[in-house]
Coordinates of C-alpha atoms in Angstrom, one line a residue:
M1 CA 68.8 130.2 132.6
R2 CA 65.9 129.4 134.9
R3 CA 65.2 125.7 135.5
V4 CA 61.8 124.8 134.1
G5 CA 59.9 121.7 135.1
Y6 CA 57.6 120.4 132.3
L7 CA 56.3 116.9 131.4
F8 CA 56.0 115.8 127.8
F9 CA 54.9 112.7 126.1
L10 CA 57.8 111.6 123.8
F11 CA 58.5 110.2 120.4
F12 CA 62.1 111.3 120.4
P13 CA 65.5 109.6 120.8
L14 CA 67.5 109.5 124.0
F15 CA 71.1 109.9 125.2
Y16 CA 73.1 107.9 127.7
V17 CA 76.5 107.1 129.0
H18 CA 77.8 103.5 128.7
G19 CA 76.9 101.6 131.9
Q20 CA 74.4 104.2 133.1
S21 CA 70.6 104.0 133.0
V22 CA 68.9 106.3 130.4
N23 CA 66.7 108.0 132.9
R24 CA 69.8 109.4 134.8
I25 CA 71.4 111.1 131.8
N26 CA 71.2 114.8 130.9
L27 CA 69.8 114.8 127.4
K28 CA 70.0 118.5 126.7
Y29 CA 72.1 117.9 123.5
L30 CA 69.0 116.6 121.8
Y31 CA 67.8 120.2 121.4
D32 CA 71.2 121.8 120.9
P33 CA 71.8 123.0 117.3
S34 CA 75.5 122.9 117.9
C35 CA 75.4 119.1 118.5
E36 CA 77.7 117.4 116.0
V37 CA 75.3 114.6 115.1
N38 CA 71.7 114.5 114.0
F39 CA 70.3 111.0 114.2
A40 CA 66.7 109.6 113.8
I41 CA 65.2 106.1 114.0
K42 CA 61.9 105.2 112.4
P43 CA 60.3 101.8 113.2
I44 CA 58.1 100.3 110.5
V45 CA 55.9 97.2 110.9
T46 CA 55.5 94.6 108.1
E47 CA 53.6 91.4 108.9
N48 CA 55.8 89.7 111.5
K49 CA 58.8 92.0 111.3
I50 CA 59.8 95.4 112.6
H51 CA 62.2 97.4 110.4
A52 CA 64.1 100.2 112.2
Y53 CA 65.2 102.7 109.5
Y54 CA 67.7 105.3 110.5
S55 CA 69.4 108.4 109.2
L56 CA 72.7 110.0 110.4
Q57 CA 74.0 113.4 109.5
T58 CA 77.1 115.1 111.0
S59 CA 78.6 118.6 111.0
S60 CA 82.2 117.5 111.3
N61 CA 84.5 118.8 108.6
Q62 CA 87.3 116.4 109.5
V63 CA 85.5 113.1 109.5
S64 CA 83.2 111.5 106.9
V65 CA 79.8 110.5 108.0
N66 CA 80.6 107.0 106.9
D67 CA 83.5 106.8 109.3
Y68 CA 81.4 107.3 112.4
T69 CA 80.7 104.0 114.1
I70 CA 77.2 102.8 115.2
D71 CA 77.0 100.2 117.9
W72 CA 73.6 98.8 118.5
E73 CA 72.2 97.6 121.9
R74 CA 69.0 96.3 123.4
R75 CA 67.7 97.4 126.8
D76 CA 64.5 96.3 128.5
S77 CA 63.8 99.5 130.4
Y78 CA 64.9 103.1 131.0
T79 CA 66.3 102.1 134.3
Q80 CA 68.5 99.2 133.1
Q81 CA 72.2 100.1 133.5
K82 CA 73.7 97.7 131.0
G83 CA 72.1 96.2 127.9
T84 CA 72.7 93.4 125.4
P85 CA 74.9 94.3 122.4
L86 CA 73.3 93.4 119.1
T87 CA 75.6 91.5 116.8
Q88 CA 73.6 91.8 113.6
K89 CA 74.9 94.3 111.1
D90 CA 72.7 97.1 109.9
S91 CA 71.9 97.2 106.2
L92 CA 73.3 100.3 104.5
A93 CA 71.3 102.1 101.8
A94 CA 72.9 103.9 98.9
N95 CA 72.5 107.7 99.5
P96 CA 73.2 110.5 97.0
D97 CA 73.6 112.9 99.8
K98 CA 77.2 112.4 100.9
S99 CA 76.6 114.1 104.2
K100 CA 73.9 111.6 105.2
R101 CA 74.1 107.9 106.0
T102 CA 71.0 105.7 106.0
G103 CA 70.2 102.1 106.7
W104 CA 68.0 99.7 108.7
L105 CA 67.9 96.8 111.1
S106 CA 65.1 94.2 111.2
F107 CA 63.6 92.3 114.2
T108 CA 60.9 89.8 114.8
K109 CA 57.8 91.4 116.3
P110 CA 58.3 91.5 120.1
E111 CA 55.9 90.1 122.6
K112 CA 56.7 93.1 124.9
P113 CA 58.3 96.4 124.2
W114 CA 62.1 97.0 124.4
L115 CA 64.5 99.8 123.7
L116 CA 66.8 99.9 120.7
L117 CA 70.0 102.0 121.4
A118 CA 72.4 103.3 118.8
R119 CA 75.7 104.7 120.0
I120 CA 77.3 107.0 117.5
T121 CA 81.1 107.5 117.9
N122 CA 83.4 110.0 116.3
P123 CA 86.5 107.9 115.5
T124 CA 88.9 110.8 115.9
T125 CA 87.7 112.4 119.1
L126 CA 86.0 109.2 120.5
Q127 CA 83.0 111.3 121.6
S128 CA 79.8 109.3 121.6
W129 CA 76.1 110.1 121.4
V130 CA 73.4 107.5 122.0
F131 CA 69.8 107.5 120.7
V132 CA 67.0 105.2 121.8
K133 CA 63.8 104.1 120.1
L134 CA 61.0 102.0 121.5
I135 CA 60.4 98.8 119.6
E136 CA 56.9 97.3 120.0
S137 CA 54.4 95.4 117.9
N138 CA 51.5 97.9 117.9
Y139 CA 52.9 101.4 117.7
P140 CA 55.1 101.3 114.5
V141 CA 53.3 102.5 111.4
N142 CA 52.8 100.1 108.5
G143 CA 54.1 102.4 105.7
Y144 CA 56.2 105.4 105.0
I145 CA 57.2 107.9 102.3
E146 CA 60.5 108.2 100.6
N147 CA 62.5 111.1 99.0
T148 CA 65.7 110.8 97.0
N149 CA 67.6 110.1 100.3
G150 CA 65.5 107.2 101.4
P151 CA 62.7 106.9 104.0
V152 CA 61.6 110.2 105.5
T153 CA 62.3 110.2 109.2
N154 CA 61.1 113.7 109.8
S155 CA 57.5 114.4 110.6
Y156 CA 57.2 116.9 107.7
V157 CA 58.1 117.1 104.0
S158 CA 58.4 120.0 101.6
N159 CA 55.8 120.7 99.0
A160 CA 58.8 121.3 96.6
E161 CA 60.2 117.8 96.8
E162 CA 59.0 114.7 95.0
I163 CA 57.9 111.9 97.3
S164 CA 57.2 108.2 96.6
L165 CA 55.0 105.9 98.7
W166 CA 56.3 102.6 100.1
K167 CA 54.1 100.0 101.7
N168 CA 53.9 96.2 102.3
P169 CA 54.6 94.2 99.2
G170 CA 51.4 93.0 97.6
G171 CA 49.3 95.4 99.6
K172 CA 46.4 97.5 98.4
P173 CA 46.7 101.1 97.3
S174 CA 46.9 103.6 100.1
R175 CA 44.3 106.3 100.7
F176 CA 45.5 109.7 101.6
F177 CA 43.4 112.2 103.6
F178 CA 44.2 115.9 103.5
Y179 CA 43.4 118.2 106.4
K180 CA 44.0 122.0 106.0
A181 CA 42.8 122.8 109.5
E182 CA 44.8 125.4 111.4
F183 CA 45.7 123.8 114.8
S184 CA 45.9 126.1 117.8
S185 CA 49.1 127.0 119.5
A186 CA 50.1 126.6 123.1
F187 CA 48.5 129.3 125.3
P188 CA 50.4 132.6 125.7
A189 CA 50.5 134.3 129.0
F190 CA 47.6 136.7 128.2
S191 CA 45.3 133.9 127.1
E192 CA 42.1 133.7 129.2
E193 CA 40.4 130.9 127.2
V194 CA 41.4 127.3 126.7
S195 CA 41.1 126.3 123.1
T196 CA 41.0 122.6 122.2
T197 CA 41.5 120.6 119.0
D198 CA 38.6 118.6 117.7
K199 CA 38.8 114.9 118.4
F200 CA 37.3 114.2 115.0
L201 CA 38.5 116.0 111.8
K202 CA 36.8 115.9 108.5
A203 CA 39.1 115.5 105.5
D204 CA 39.1 118.4 103.0
S205 CA 40.1 116.0 100.2
T206 CA 41.3 112.5 99.5
F207 CA 43.2 110.5 96.8
S208 CA 44.8 107.1 96.3
A209 CA 48.3 106.1 95.5
E210 CA 50.1 102.9 94.6
A211 CA 53.4 101.7 96.1
G212 CA 56.3 103.4 94.4
Q213 CA 54.1 106.1 92.9
K214 CA 55.8 109.6 92.6
I215 CA 53.8 112.3 94.3
F216 CA 54.0 116.1 94.8
F217 CA 52.0 117.3 97.8
K218 CA 51.2 120.8 96.8
N219 CA 48.8 121.8 99.6
E220 CA 50.3 122.6 103.0
G221 CA 48.7 120.8 105.9
L222 CA 48.3 117.5 107.6
Y223 CA 48.1 114.2 105.6
L224 CA 47.0 110.7 106.8
A225 CA 47.7 107.6 104.7
Q226 CA 45.9 104.3 105.3
E227 CA 45.8 101.0 103.4
D228 CA 42.7 100.0 105.4
T229 CA 40.4 103.0 105.9
L230 CA 38.2 101.0 108.3
G231 CA 41.1 100.3 110.6
A232 CA 43.2 102.4 113.0
K233 CA 46.6 101.8 111.3
G234 CA 48.3 104.3 109.1
F235 CA 50.9 107.1 109.2
S236 CA 50.7 110.9 109.1
F237 CA 53.0 113.8 108.2
R238 CA 52.8 117.5 107.6
V239 CA 53.5 119.1 104.2
V240 CA 55.2 122.5 104.6
N241 CA 56.6 125.2 102.3
S242 CA 60.2 124.9 101.0
S243 CA 61.6 127.4 103.5
Y244 CA 60.4 125.4 106.6
P245 CA 61.5 125.0 109.4
K246 CA 62.3 128.7 108.9
I247 CA 59.5 131.2 108.8
T248 CA 60.1 133.7 105.9
R249 CA 56.7 134.9 104.9
I250 CA 55.9 138.2 106.6
E251 CA 52.2 137.2 107.2
D252 CA 53.4 134.2 109.2
L253 CA 55.7 136.2 111.6
A254 CA 53.1 137.6 113.9
A255 CA 51.6 134.5 115.5
P256 CA 54.8 133.1 117.1
V257 CA 55.4 136.4 118.9
A258 CA 52.3 135.8 121.1
Y259 CA 54.5 134.1 123.7
V260 CA 56.6 137.2 124.4
S261 CA 54.1 140.0 123.8
T262 CA 51.1 141.5 125.5
K263 CA 47.7 141.0 124.1
E264 CA 47.6 144.6 122.8
E265 CA 51.0 144.2 121.1
Y266 CA 49.9 140.8 119.6
D267 CA 46.6 142.3 118.3
Q268 CA 48.6 145.1 116.6
L269 CA 50.9 142.5 115.0
I270 CA 47.9 140.5 113.7
Q271 CA 46.2 143.7 112.4
A272 CA 49.4 144.5 110.4
E273 CA 48.2 141.8 108.1
G274 CA 51.6 141.2 106.5
D275 CA 52.5 144.9 106.1
K276 CA 56.2 144.9 106.9
A277 CA 56.3 148.6 107.9
K278 CA 53.5 148.2 110.4
F279 CA 54.9 144.9 111.7
D280 CA 58.4 146.5 112.2
K281 CA 56.8 149.5 114.0
V282 CA 55.2 147.2 116.6
I283 CA 58.4 145.2 117.1
I284 CA 60.4 148.4 117.6
S285 CA 57.9 149.7 120.1
M286 CA 58.2 146.4 122.0
T287 CA 62.1 146.5 122.1
N288 CA 62.5 150.3 122.3
T289 CA 65.2 150.6 119.6
T290 CA 65.8 149.5 116.0
D291 CA 69.0 147.7 116.9
R292 CA 67.3 145.7 119.7
A293 CA 64.5 144.9 117.4
K294 CA 66.9 143.5 114.9
I295 CA 68.6 141.4 117.5
F296 CA 65.3 140.2 118.9
M297 CA 64.0 139.2 115.4
R298 CA 67.2 137.3 114.6
N299 CA 67.4 135.4 117.9
Y300 CA 63.7 134.7 118.5
F301 CA 63.0 133.4 115.0
R302 CA 66.1 131.3 115.1
R303 CA 64.4 129.6 118.1
V304 CA 61.2 129.4 116.1
E305 CA 63.1 127.5 113.4
L306 CA 64.7 125.1 115.9
A307 CA 61.3 124.5 117.6
N308 CA 59.9 123.6 114.2
Q309 CA 62.8 121.3 113.5
Y310 CA 62.6 119.5 116.9
F311 CA 58.9 119.4 117.8
T312 CA 56.8 119.4 114.6
S313 CA 54.1 116.8 114.8
Y314 CA 50.5 117.1 113.5
K315 CA 51.1 120.9 113.9
E316 CA 54.0 123.2 113.6
G317 CA 56.7 122.8 116.3
W318 CA 56.4 126.4 117.6
K319 CA 52.8 125.8 118.4
T320 CA 53.5 122.8 120.8
D321 CA 53.9 123.1 124.5
Q322 CA 57.6 122.1 124.1
G323 CA 58.0 124.7 121.4
M324 CA 56.5 127.4 123.6
I325 CA 58.9 126.6 126.5
Y326 CA 61.9 126.5 124.0
L327 CA 61.0 129.8 122.5
V328 CA 60.6 131.6 125.9
F329 CA 63.5 130.0 127.8
G330 CA 65.8 128.6 125.1
L331 CA 67.9 125.4 125.4
P332 CA 67.1 123.6 128.7
D333 CA 70.0 123.3 131.2
E334 CA 68.9 119.7 131.9
V335 CA 66.7 117.2 130.2
S336 CA 65.8 113.7 131.5
Q337 CA 63.4 111.0 130.2
D338 CA 61.8 108.0 131.7
E339 CA 58.9 105.8 130.4
G340 CA 57.3 108.2 127.9
K341 CA 57.8 111.5 129.9
E342 CA 60.4 114.2 129.8
L343 CA 61.4 116.7 132.4
W344 CA 63.1 120.0 131.6

């Protein structure tokens, strides 16, 4: 695979080897679907505390998720080679999903940012994976949503699942703002214009919810929740259909193909307007044979699914710059991170 240099601003975990600085480690496993562990950390601020909620899922058939060890460590920078082990035990949360383990650690609000590292170890193979999250006073959100497995650590939730709202005890009801705007994708090779996202969005609808209230978000799109609508604090997430991160609706298949098609081919896919026969005809003309068309659709839309899983933010993951590079080139050979940037 070609080596691609690309800088990204990050909100994702990191990998390291014990005794080595984070910025010198190849982090490609973060975007590798064959990786044995899936781990996420979500910092939440409450008055003078930071609560770091986490979720761990594994694909091992021999070892229970509860048997994996998690060792916590503090580092002051991405260049520090050795950190300070944290002796406090994480609080485990009851989880009906036996393949998932959730819990949290709590810290006093820091005067300056630091890195929380979690080293996950398979007790049988002794293989380890380490994830990092920045702990700071201002960035963490002051609320979150929960499903039946606890706090939602993804940036998206399904419109088919029931969600409940958590917020600071004794706080006011939260106000939700819904935006159904279609955000633009990264620019395909044939693009001659630079489209931008409006800095100010007008909400299409709003509603209020109390702490613990059960909610179904039926409309797909972007949601913002705020306790104080005059302030800058709050948290956001996307609501997606039940098949997401996969794309299964024929009318949604055309847009992601923009990155690997000519403008003429893309226009024909859009003009198919969800007609499968017309869509298939264009794909076959792009790939020359029916068999190659099937292989292309299977492999390319598997990457679309992974891009949505890894990179979804205020818009779908395949629309992001990272998503575009991942779709075109696949899993990077090397990934490194340092102070909020990432190089592929």
